[in-house]
Amino acid sequence: MKILVAGGDGFLGSHMVDRLVEDGHEVAVLDRFPDNRTRHLGHLEGRVRLVPGDRAARETAAEALKGQDAVYDFVCATNPAVSWNDIPLEIEQNLLPAVQFFEMAAEAGVRKLVFVSSGGTVYGPAEGAADEARVPLPVNPYGIVKLACEHFLRHVRAKRGLAYDVYRVANAYGPRQSVTSAQGVVAVWMRRILDGEVLQVRGDERTVRDYVFVKDIARLMTHSLRDLSSSDTFNLGTGKGTSIVDLLEIFRRVVDVPFRFERTPRGPSDATVSTLDSRKLLQHYPGFRFSDLEDKVRETWQDFRARHRCA
Ligand SMILES: NC(=O)c1ccc[n+]([C@@H]2O[C@H](COP(=O)([O-])OP(=O)(O)OC[C@H]3O[C@@H](n4cnc5c(N)ncnc54)[C@H](O)[C@@H]3O)[C@@H](O)[C@H]2O)c1
């Protein structure tokens, strides 16, 4: 298939690109490429078409969307912490451009758009593993806008026939995660260790997250390509909660350099316990097992250390 990955030079997007190329698809990547070059796709030079530019720019988006069968949209301008303090930014940068892009995809004749929502924020601060039947009650503007995007996809499907899938993804981690963003505790801690800074351990035994390895996410999101006419919403997390204290213990076993940490209270934008029930998606992958957290934190640490040495 011909597939466009918007935001495909980022963390999740680049792993999706790897997966799609491996599966034999013809892949184009629309990204701002902030460093004026690809950060994560150099190894695919000549095998993917790069379309540099802003997803919000109509000409760029139109060029990228032309002739595509499906689109994966990974573009995002904020993170939950930024969004908590800047609602207008969240609406301007994440809602309006996304909805405009959905309509343009429909106009261009794309058959399906795959959108990445946020399993950690759309459900709001409720206990227990959420399944898709739980009524989403987000309190963070980031989750509110993600949910609004999900609703607008339903609107665009009704009005223009664009099929869509939504994946409400849990806490992703793995190689290539941004070290500059405040999102992603695994990446943030690794960057701090490599720079000799003190780790901030925010929260306690009740601060529980569902950490899911990025390559597992990319593999499971290929489900959307099995039927380009269907539309659905899926959780994508392991269903297993790990507290911030347990994660620190994993770091102590895996990280082979000394590091310092300090405990700080939970922030107002953090849900206490956030895990996802993904059985609806997993029924399509009989026998699938999520990667082991400790193994993959080790693999991620090795990747971060190698990149840090190069830098
Ligand atoms: N990282 C996580 O834990 C996580 C969890 C759940 C959902 N998500 C969602 O997954 C998506 C991707 O997240 P990520 O962590 O890979 O982020 P990322 O910042 O690594 O990737 C985003 C990419 O989009 C590009 N981009 C940003 N604005 C753009 C624009 N206007 N036009 C073109 N390109 C633009 C960036 O250059 C970057 O390459 C986001 O929608 C995010 O909300 C992420």
mmCIF file of C-alpha atoms and ligand atoms in Angstrom:
data_model
loop_
_atom_site.group_PDB
_atom_site.id
_atom_site.type_symbol
_atom_site.label_atom_id
_atom_site.label_comp_id
_atom_site.label_asym_id
_atom_site.label_seq_id
_atom_site.Cartn_x
_atom_site.Cartn_y
_atom_site.Cartn_z
ATOM 1 C CA MET A 1 0.000 0.000 0.000
ATOM 2 C CA LYS A 2 0.965 3.634 -0.317
ATOM 3 C CA ILE A 3 1.151 5.016 3.198
ATOM 4 C CA LEU A 4 1.925 8.473 4.552
ATOM 5 C CA VAL A 5 3.329 8.785 8.059
ATOM 6 C CA ALA A 6 2.873 12.330 9.350
ATOM 7 C CA GLY A 7 5.340 13.075 12.158
ATOM 8 C CA GLY A 8 7.261 10.033 10.920
ATOM 9 C CA ASP A 9 10.670 11.339 11.925
ATOM 10 C CA GLY A 10 9.686 11.392 15.605
ATOM 11 C CA PHE A 11 9.815 8.696 18.249
ATOM 12 C CA LEU A 12 6.668 6.626 17.612
ATOM 13 C CA GLY A 13 6.406 7.652 13.953
ATOM 14 C CA SER A 14 9.892 6.495 12.969
ATOM 15 C CA HIS A 15 9.327 3.045 14.465
ATOM 16 C CA MET A 16 6.047 2.879 12.538
ATOM 17 C CA VAL A 17 7.953 3.774 9.357
ATOM 18 C CA ASP A 18 10.484 0.982 10.050
ATOM 19 C CA ARG A 19 7.687 -1.490 10.496
ATOM 20 C CA LEU A 20 5.776 -0.424 7.366
ATOM 21 C CA VAL A 21 8.912 -0.545 5.192
ATOM 22 C CA GLU A 22 9.749 -3.967 6.594
ATOM 23 C CA ASP A 23 6.230 -5.119 5.692
ATOM 24 C CA GLY A 24 6.802 -4.008 2.079
ATOM 25 C CA HIS A 25 4.706 -0.838 1.905
ATOM 26 C CA GLU A 26 5.575 2.273 -0.091
ATOM 27 C CA VAL A 27 6.104 4.880 2.614
ATOM 28 C CA ALA A 28 6.236 8.684 2.532
ATOM 29 C CA VAL A 29 7.075 10.774 5.607
ATOM 30 C CA LEU A 30 5.737 14.262 6.257
ATOM 31 C CA ASP A 31 7.642 15.973 9.035
ATOM 32 C CA ARG A 32 9.020 19.383 9.914
ATOM 33 C CA PHE A 33 12.467 17.778 10.239
ATOM 34 C CA PRO A 34 13.467 20.423 12.804
ATOM 35 C CA ASP A 35 17.201 19.829 12.290
ATOM 36 C CA ASN A 36 16.820 20.134 8.477
ATOM 37 C CA ARG A 37 17.651 16.467 8.183
ATOM 38 C CA THR A 38 16.143 13.230 9.312
ATOM 39 C CA ARG A 39 16.935 12.327 12.916
ATOM 40 C CA HIS A 40 15.793 8.716 12.861
ATOM 41 C CA LEU A 41 15.354 7.580 9.268
ATOM 42 C CA GLY A 42 18.876 7.888 7.859
ATOM 43 C CA HIS A 43 19.132 4.100 7.606
ATOM 44 C CA LEU A 44 16.187 4.136 5.175
ATOM 45 C CA GLU A 45 17.693 6.664 2.743
ATOM 46 C CA GLY A 46 16.282 6.067 -0.734
ATOM 47 C CA ARG A 47 13.625 3.705 0.606
ATOM 48 C CA VAL A 48 11.155 6.287 1.935
ATOM 49 C CA ARG A 49 10.057 9.572 0.365
ATOM 50 C CA LEU A 50 10.632 12.521 2.682
ATOM 51 C CA VAL A 51 8.223 15.462 2.463
ATOM 52 C CA PRO A 52 9.616 18.274 4.612
ATOM 53 C CA GLY A 53 7.158 20.862 5.888
ATOM 54 C CA ASP A 54 4.377 21.719 8.262
ATOM 55 C CA ARG A 55 1.286 19.495 8.375
ATOM 56 C CA ALA A 56 -0.734 22.705 8.860
ATOM 57 C CA ALA A 57 0.497 24.148 5.529
ATOM 58 C CA ARG A 58 -2.152 23.269 2.960
ATOM 59 C CA GLU A 59 0.200 22.946 -0.026
ATOM 60 C CA THR A 60 2.613 20.681 1.816
ATOM 61 C CA ALA A 61 -0.171 18.550 3.220
ATOM 62 C CA ALA A 62 -1.873 18.255 -0.183
ATOM 63 C CA GLU A 63 1.356 17.145 -1.834
ATOM 64 C CA ALA A 64 2.022 14.577 0.884
ATOM 65 C CA LEU A 65 -1.538 13.195 0.838
ATOM 66 C CA LYS A 66 -1.804 12.764 -2.936
ATOM 67 C CA GLY A 67 -2.305 9.135 -3.958
ATOM 68 C CA GLN A 68 -2.015 7.654 -0.442
ATOM 69 C CA ASP A 69 -4.145 4.678 0.578
ATOM 70 C CA ALA A 70 -3.716 5.261 4.309
ATOM 71 C CA VAL A 71 -2.252 7.866 6.649
ATOM 72 C CA TYR A 72 -0.754 7.449 10.119
ATOM 73 C CA ASP A 73 -0.808 10.756 12.001
ATOM 74 C CA PHE A 74 1.792 11.128 14.773
ATOM 75 C CA VAL A 75 2.093 14.921 14.708
ATOM 76 C CA CYS A 76 1.761 16.613 18.078
ATOM 77 C CA ALA A 77 2.920 20.013 19.259
ATOM 78 C CA THR A 78 2.668 19.689 23.040
ATOM 79 C CA ASN A 79 2.721 17.190 25.895
ATOM 80 C CA PRO A 80 0.430 16.818 28.933
ATOM 81 C CA ALA A 81 2.572 19.057 31.170
ATOM 82 C CA VAL A 82 2.760 21.911 28.627
ATOM 83 C CA SER A 83 -0.915 21.560 27.814
ATOM 84 C CA TRP A 84 -1.953 21.790 31.489
ATOM 85 C CA ASN A 85 -0.682 25.388 31.574
ATOM 86 C CA ASP A 86 -1.556 26.561 28.065
ATOM 87 C CA ILE A 87 -5.060 25.741 26.813
ATOM 88 C CA PRO A 88 -5.030 28.170 23.830
ATOM 89 C CA LEU A 89 -1.775 26.616 22.580
ATOM 90 C CA GLU A 90 -3.309 23.153 22.846
ATOM 91 C CA ILE A 91 -6.351 24.193 20.803
ATOM 92 C CA GLU A 92 -4.415 26.215 18.225
ATOM 93 C CA GLN A 93 -1.568 23.771 17.684
ATOM 94 C CA ASN A 94 -3.169 20.377 18.201
ATOM 95 C CA LEU A 95 -6.880 20.693 17.473
ATOM 96 C CA LEU A 96 -7.336 23.017 14.513
ATOM 97 C CA PRO A 97 -4.447 21.714 12.369
ATOM 98 C CA ALA A 98 -5.419 18.092 13.051
ATOM 99 C CA VAL A 99 -9.032 18.594 12.015
ATOM 100 C CA GLN A 100 -7.971 20.499 8.893
ATOM 101 C CA PHE A 101 -5.630 17.606 8.038
ATOM 102 C CA PHE A 102 -8.410 15.022 8.499
ATOM 103 C CA GLU A 103 -10.617 16.919 6.039
ATOM 104 C CA MET A 104 -7.771 17.264 3.559
ATOM 105 C CA ALA A 105 -7.075 13.529 3.778
ATOM 106 C CA ALA A 106 -10.718 12.832 2.941
ATOM 107 C CA GLU A 107 -10.611 15.299 0.020
ATOM 108 C CA ALA A 108 -7.443 13.643 -1.309
ATOM 109 C CA GLY A 109 -9.205 10.271 -1.448
ATOM 110 C CA VAL A 110 -7.262 8.616 1.393
ATOM 111 C CA ARG A 111 -9.201 5.550 2.519
ATOM 112 C CA LYS A 112 -8.200 5.398 6.183
ATOM 113 C CA LEU A 113 -6.572 7.726 8.718
ATOM 114 C CA VAL A 114 -4.953 6.286 11.828
ATOM 115 C CA PHE A 115 -4.793 8.657 14.780
ATOM 116 C CA VAL A 116 -2.740 8.308 17.951
ATOM 117 C CA SER A 117 -4.691 9.320 21.011
ATOM 118 C CA SER A 118 -3.505 9.263 24.593
ATOM 119 C CA GLY A 119 -4.532 6.353 26.811
ATOM 120 C CA GLY A 120 -2.900 8.087 29.757
ATOM 121 C CA THR A 121 -5.074 11.212 29.584
ATOM 122 C CA VAL A 122 -8.353 10.570 27.693
ATOM 123 C CA TYR A 123 -9.939 8.491 30.458
ATOM 124 C CA GLY A 124 -9.184 10.946 33.245
ATOM 125 C CA PRO A 125 -8.111 10.037 36.778
ATOM 126 C CA ALA A 126 -10.005 6.752 37.297
ATOM 127 C CA GLU A 127 -8.703 3.659 39.077
ATOM 128 C CA GLY A 128 -8.340 0.228 37.466
ATOM 129 C CA ALA A 129 -7.494 -0.737 33.906
ATOM 130 C CA ALA A 130 -9.729 1.231 31.544
ATOM 131 C CA ASP A 131 -11.289 -0.513 28.578
ATOM 132 C CA GLU A 132 -12.767 1.274 25.573
ATOM 133 C CA ALA A 133 -16.273 1.092 27.058
ATOM 134 C CA ARG A 134 -15.309 3.402 29.931
ATOM 135 C CA VAL A 135 -16.687 6.882 29.376
ATOM 136 C CA PRO A 136 -13.650 9.117 28.783
ATOM 137 C CA LEU A 137 -13.598 12.058 31.198
ATOM 138 C CA PRO A 138 -10.272 13.794 30.562
ATOM 139 C CA VAL A 139 -9.246 16.656 32.828
ATOM 140 C CA ASN A 140 -5.961 17.519 31.138
ATOM 141 C CA PRO A 141 -6.421 19.794 28.068
ATOM 142 C CA TYR A 142 -4.129 17.400 26.187
ATOM 143 C CA GLY A 143 -6.606 14.554 26.722
ATOM 144 C CA ILE A 144 -9.588 16.832 26.046
ATOM 145 C CA VAL A 145 -8.155 17.790 22.656
ATOM 146 C CA LYS A 146 -7.238 14.174 21.836
ATOM 147 C CA LEU A 147 -10.827 13.196 22.573
ATOM 148 C CA ALA A 148 -12.119 16.095 20.473
ATOM 149 C CA CYS A 149 -9.948 14.842 17.574
ATOM 150 C CA GLU A 150 -11.488 11.395 17.977
ATOM 151 C CA HIS A 151 -14.971 12.942 17.728
ATOM 152 C CA PHE A 152 -13.999 15.003 14.679
ATOM 153 C CA LEU A 153 -12.777 11.855 12.958
ATOM 154 C CA ARG A 154 -16.258 10.418 13.439
ATOM 155 C CA HIS A 155 -17.662 13.609 11.912
ATOM 156 C CA VAL A 156 -15.324 13.452 8.893
ATOM 157 C CA ARG A 157 -16.215 9.816 8.352
ATOM 158 C CA ALA A 158 -19.944 10.667 8.430
ATOM 159 C CA LYS A 159 -19.528 13.662 6.122
ATOM 160 C CA ARG A 160 -16.879 12.442 3.704
ATOM 161 C CA GLY A 161 -16.502 8.703 4.222
ATOM 162 C CA LEU A 162 -12.926 8.694 5.544
ATOM 163 C CA ALA A 163 -12.469 5.531 7.636
ATOM 164 C CA TYR A 164 -10.332 5.905 10.751
ATOM 165 C CA ASP A 165 -8.793 3.992 13.621
ATOM 166 C CA VAL A 166 -7.885 5.538 16.952
ATOM 167 C CA TYR A 167 -5.223 4.022 19.210
ATOM 168 C CA ARG A 168 -5.266 5.251 22.796
ATOM 169 C CA VAL A 169 -1.629 4.550 23.537
ATOM 170 C CA ALA A 170 -0.264 4.143 27.081
ATOM 171 C CA ASN A 171 3.182 5.349 28.228
ATOM 172 C CA ALA A 172 5.510 4.607 25.352
ATOM 173 C CA TYR A 173 9.233 4.120 25.861
ATOM 174 C CA GLY A 174 12.149 2.886 23.802
ATOM 175 C CA PRO A 175 15.033 3.942 21.562
ATOM 176 C CA ARG A 176 14.779 7.357 19.846
ATOM 177 C CA GLN A 177 12.441 8.911 22.426
ATOM 178 C CA SER A 178 13.018 12.650 22.615
ATOM 179 C CA VAL A 179 15.372 13.704 25.392
ATOM 180 C CA THR A 180 14.372 17.350 25.174
ATOM 181 C CA SER A 181 10.651 16.914 25.786
ATOM 182 C CA ALA A 182 9.344 16.576 29.349
ATOM 183 C CA GLN A 183 7.298 13.567 28.220
ATOM 184 C CA GLY A 184 8.479 10.020 28.825
ATOM 185 C CA VAL A 185 10.038 9.337 32.198
ATOM 186 C CA VAL A 186 12.364 6.611 30.868
ATOM 187 C CA ALA A 187 13.932 8.993 28.343
ATOM 188 C CA VAL A 188 14.013 11.931 30.747
ATOM 189 C CA TRP A 189 15.765 9.884 33.432
ATOM 190 C CA MET A 190 18.281 8.462 30.947
ATOM 191 C CA ARG A 191 19.145 11.911 29.649
ATOM 192 C CA ARG A 192 19.650 13.155 33.200
ATOM 193 C CA ILE A 193 21.905 10.238 34.094
ATOM 194 C CA LEU A 194 24.013 10.785 30.978
ATOM 195 C CA ASP A 195 24.322 14.507 31.755
ATOM 196 C CA GLY A 196 25.232 13.805 35.390
ATOM 197 C CA GLU A 197 22.036 15.416 36.713
ATOM 198 C CA VAL A 198 19.873 14.298 39.623
ATOM 199 C CA LEU A 199 16.785 12.196 38.722
ATOM 200 C CA GLN A 200 13.432 13.536 39.848
ATOM 201 C CA VAL A 201 11.300 10.639 41.062
ATOM 202 C CA ARG A 202 7.861 12.274 41.010
ATOM 203 C CA GLY A 203 5.248 10.389 43.016
ATOM 204 C CA ASP A 204 5.176 7.205 45.071
ATOM 205 C CA GLU A 205 4.047 3.551 45.051
ATOM 206 C CA ARG A 206 0.600 4.736 43.953
ATOM 207 C CA THR A 207 1.965 6.551 40.917
ATOM 208 C CA VAL A 208 1.429 3.713 38.483
ATOM 209 C CA ARG A 209 1.799 3.711 34.702
ATOM 210 C CA ASP A 210 1.439 1.227 31.864
ATOM 211 C CA TYR A 211 4.796 1.258 30.051
ATOM 212 C CA VAL A 212 4.630 -0.122 26.524
ATOM 213 C CA PHE A 213 7.604 -0.696 24.257
ATOM 214 C CA VAL A 214 7.592 1.363 21.070
ATOM 215 C CA LYS A 215 8.173 -1.557 18.678
ATOM 216 C CA ASP A 216 5.195 -3.399 20.184
ATOM 217 C CA ILE A 217 3.099 -0.295 19.480
ATOM 218 C CA ALA A 218 4.201 -0.157 15.824
ATOM 219 C CA ARG A 219 3.489 -3.850 15.323
ATOM 220 C CA LEU A 220 0.008 -3.658 16.872
ATOM 221 C CA MET A 221 -0.917 -0.520 14.932
ATOM 222 C CA THR A 222 -0.498 -2.385 11.631
ATOM 223 C CA HIS A 223 -3.870 -3.935 12.471
ATOM 224 C CA SER A 224 -5.481 -0.939 10.758
ATOM 225 C CA LEU A 225 -4.189 -2.026 7.352
ATOM 226 C CA ARG A 226 -6.086 -5.314 7.378
ATOM 227 C CA ASP A 227 -9.292 -3.505 6.436
ATOM 228 C CA LEU A 228 -9.182 0.040 5.093
ATOM 229 C CA SER A 229 -12.956 0.455 5.249
ATOM 230 C CA SER A 230 -13.467 -0.250 8.972
ATOM 231 C CA SER A 231 -13.317 2.343 11.764
ATOM 232 C CA ASP A 232 -12.617 1.560 15.396
ATOM 233 C CA THR A 233 -11.045 2.724 18.659
ATOM 234 C CA PHE A 234 -8.483 0.608 20.514
ATOM 235 C CA ASN A 235 -6.533 0.870 23.725
ATOM 236 C CA LEU A 236 -2.881 0.064 23.317
ATOM 237 C CA GLY A 237 -1.101 -0.749 26.555
ATOM 238 C CA THR A 238 0.135 -3.845 28.358
ATOM 239 C CA GLY A 239 -2.534 -3.756 31.095
ATOM 240 C CA LYS A 240 0.276 -4.112 33.626
ATOM 241 C CA GLY A 241 0.950 -1.255 36.029
ATOM 242 C CA THR A 242 4.447 -0.349 37.196
ATOM 243 C CA SER A 243 4.919 2.177 39.970
ATOM 244 C CA ILE A 244 7.503 4.906 39.685
ATOM 245 C CA VAL A 245 9.321 3.287 42.610
ATOM 246 C CA ASP A 246 9.461 -0.072 40.784
ATOM 247 C CA LEU A 247 10.737 1.700 37.688
ATOM 248 C CA LEU A 248 13.510 3.237 39.769
ATOM 249 C CA GLU A 249 14.447 -0.281 40.951
ATOM 250 C CA ILE A 250 14.647 -1.429 37.327
ATOM 251 C CA PHE A 251 16.960 1.509 36.590
ATOM 252 C CA ARG A 252 19.170 0.523 39.516
ATOM 253 C CA ARG A 253 19.542 -2.983 38.062
ATOM 254 C CA VAL A 254 19.954 -1.940 34.425
ATOM 255 C CA VAL A 255 21.944 1.297 34.396
ATOM 256 C CA ASP A 256 25.630 0.509 34.710
ATOM 257 C CA VAL A 257 26.794 3.949 35.853
ATOM 258 C CA PRO A 258 26.184 5.563 39.259
ATOM 259 C CA PHE A 259 23.346 8.087 39.459
ATOM 260 C CA ARG A 260 21.608 10.227 42.060
ATOM 261 C CA PHE A 261 17.880 10.770 42.531
ATOM 262 C CA GLU A 262 15.482 12.789 44.667
ATOM 263 C CA ARG A 263 11.835 12.099 45.482
ATOM 264 C CA THR A 264 9.273 14.819 44.724
ATOM 265 C CA PRO A 265 5.466 14.861 45.123
ATOM 266 C CA ARG A 266 3.117 14.094 42.253
ATOM 267 C CA GLY A 267 2.219 17.041 39.981
ATOM 268 C CA PRO A 268 -1.386 18.180 39.416
ATOM 269 C CA SER A 269 -1.378 16.960 35.817
ATOM 270 C CA ASP A 270 -0.525 13.362 36.760
ATOM 271 C CA ALA A 271 -3.218 10.734 37.098
ATOM 272 C CA THR A 272 -2.490 8.400 40.030
ATOM 273 C CA VAL A 273 -2.991 4.998 38.421
ATOM 274 C CA SER A 274 -3.193 4.665 34.674
ATOM 275 C CA THR A 275 -3.309 1.271 32.963
ATOM 276 C CA LEU A 276 -5.148 0.122 29.867
ATOM 277 C CA ASP A 277 -7.129 -2.978 29.059
ATOM 278 C CA SER A 278 -6.214 -3.746 25.434
ATOM 279 C CA ARG A 279 -7.979 -7.073 24.996
ATOM 280 C CA LYS A 280 -10.107 -5.664 22.174
ATOM 281 C CA LEU A 281 -6.995 -5.115 20.031
ATOM 282 C CA LEU A 282 -5.105 -8.178 21.253
ATOM 283 C CA GLN A 283 -7.874 -10.558 20.168
ATOM 284 C CA HIS A 284 -6.601 -9.870 16.635
ATOM 285 C CA TYR A 285 -3.080 -11.007 17.640
ATOM 286 C CA PRO A 286 -3.435 -14.440 19.202
ATOM 287 C CA GLY A 287 -0.285 -15.441 21.063
ATOM 288 C CA PHE A 288 1.139 -11.901 21.136
ATOM 289 C CA ARG A 289 3.254 -11.141 24.189
ATOM 290 C CA PHE A 290 4.358 -7.665 25.174
ATOM 291 C CA SER A 291 8.103 -7.124 25.560
ATOM 292 C CA ASP A 292 9.532 -7.431 29.047
ATOM 293 C CA LEU A 293 9.934 -3.993 30.648
ATOM 294 C CA GLU A 294 13.325 -4.650 32.240
ATOM 295 C CA ASP A 295 14.794 -6.165 29.030
ATOM 296 C CA LYS A 296 13.639 -3.243 26.958
ATOM 297 C CA VAL A 297 14.709 -0.567 29.458
ATOM 298 C CA ARG A 298 18.155 -2.198 29.187
ATOM 299 C CA GLU A 299 18.020 -2.063 25.358
ATOM 300 C CA THR A 300 16.847 1.559 25.523
ATOM 301 C CA TRP A 301 19.682 2.478 27.903
ATOM 302 C CA GLN A 302 22.230 0.989 25.499
ATOM 303 C CA ASP A 303 20.736 3.012 22.629
ATOM 304 C CA PHE A 304 20.745 6.238 24.667
ATOM 305 C CA ARG A 305 24.339 5.691 25.774
ATOM 306 C CA ALA A 306 25.519 5.052 22.200
ATOM 307 C CA ARG A 307 23.693 8.174 20.923
ATOM 308 C CA HIS A 308 25.095 10.248 23.789
ATOM 309 C CA ARG A 309 28.639 9.131 22.905
ATOM 310 C CA CYS A 310 28.081 10.137 19.248
ATOM 311 C CA ALA A 311 26.675 13.538 20.286
HETATM 312 N N1 LIG B 1 5.317 9.211 23.521
HETATM 313 C C1 LIG B 1 4.281 8.701 24.199
HETATM 314 O O1 LIG B 1 4.421 8.135 25.300
HETATM 315 C C2 LIG B 1 2.899 8.787 23.636
HETATM 316 C C3 LIG B 1 1.846 8.143 24.300
HETATM 317 C C4 LIG B 1 0.555 8.235 23.777
HETATM 318 C C5 LIG B 1 0.332 8.941 22.626
HETATM 319 N N2 LIG B 1 1.368 9.570 22.007
HETATM 320 C C6 LIG B 1 1.087 10.324 20.782
HETATM 321 O O2 LIG B 1 1.894 9.827 19.737
HETATM 322 C C7 LIG B 1 2.198 10.887 18.830
HETATM 323 C C8 LIG B 1 3.698 10.928 18.599
HETATM 324 O O3 LIG B 1 4.371 11.114 19.828
HETATM 325 P P1 LIG B 1 5.963 11.044 19.911
HETATM 326 O O4 LIG B 1 6.299 10.812 21.331
HETATM 327 O O5 LIG B 1 6.464 10.140 18.866
HETATM 328 O O6 LIG B 1 6.337 12.569 19.561
HETATM 329 P P2 LIG B 1 7.618 13.156 18.781
HETATM 330 O O7 LIG B 1 7.709 14.574 19.197
HETATM 331 O O8 LIG B 1 8.802 12.283 18.951
HETATM 332 O O9 LIG B 1 7.177 13.089 17.252
HETATM 333 C C9 LIG B 1 6.357 14.036 16.655
HETATM 334 C C10 LIG B 1 6.900 14.318 15.264
HETATM 335 O O10 LIG B 1 6.018 15.233 14.630
HETATM 336 C C11 LIG B 1 6.779 16.238 13.979
HETATM 337 N N3 LIG B 1 5.957 17.444 13.937
HETATM 338 C C12 LIG B 1 5.529 18.192 14.995
HETATM 339 N N4 LIG B 1 4.755 19.195 14.560
HETATM 340 C C13 LIG B 1 4.683 19.077 13.207
HETATM 341 C C14 LIG B 1 4.027 19.796 12.192
HETATM 342 N N5 LIG B 1 3.251 20.849 12.485
HETATM 343 N N6 LIG B 1 4.170 19.409 10.908
HETATM 344 C C15 LIG B 1 4.944 18.329 10.588
HETATM 345 N N7 LIG B 1 5.596 17.603 11.509
HETATM 346 C C16 LIG B 1 5.466 17.966 12.802
HETATM 347 C C17 LIG B 1 8.023 16.417 14.831
HETATM 348 O O11 LIG B 1 9.093 16.977 14.063
HETATM 349 C C18 LIG B 1 8.284 14.970 15.267
HETATM 350 O O12 LIG B 1 9.139 14.318 14.341
HETATM 351 C C19 LIG B 1 1.603 12.146 19.457
HETATM 352 O O13 LIG B 1 0.348 12.402 18.885
HETATM 353 C C20 LIG B 1 1.423 11.782 20.915
HETATM 354 O O14 LIG B 1 0.363 12.481 21.509
HETATM 355 C C21 LIG B 1 2.645 9.500 22.481
#
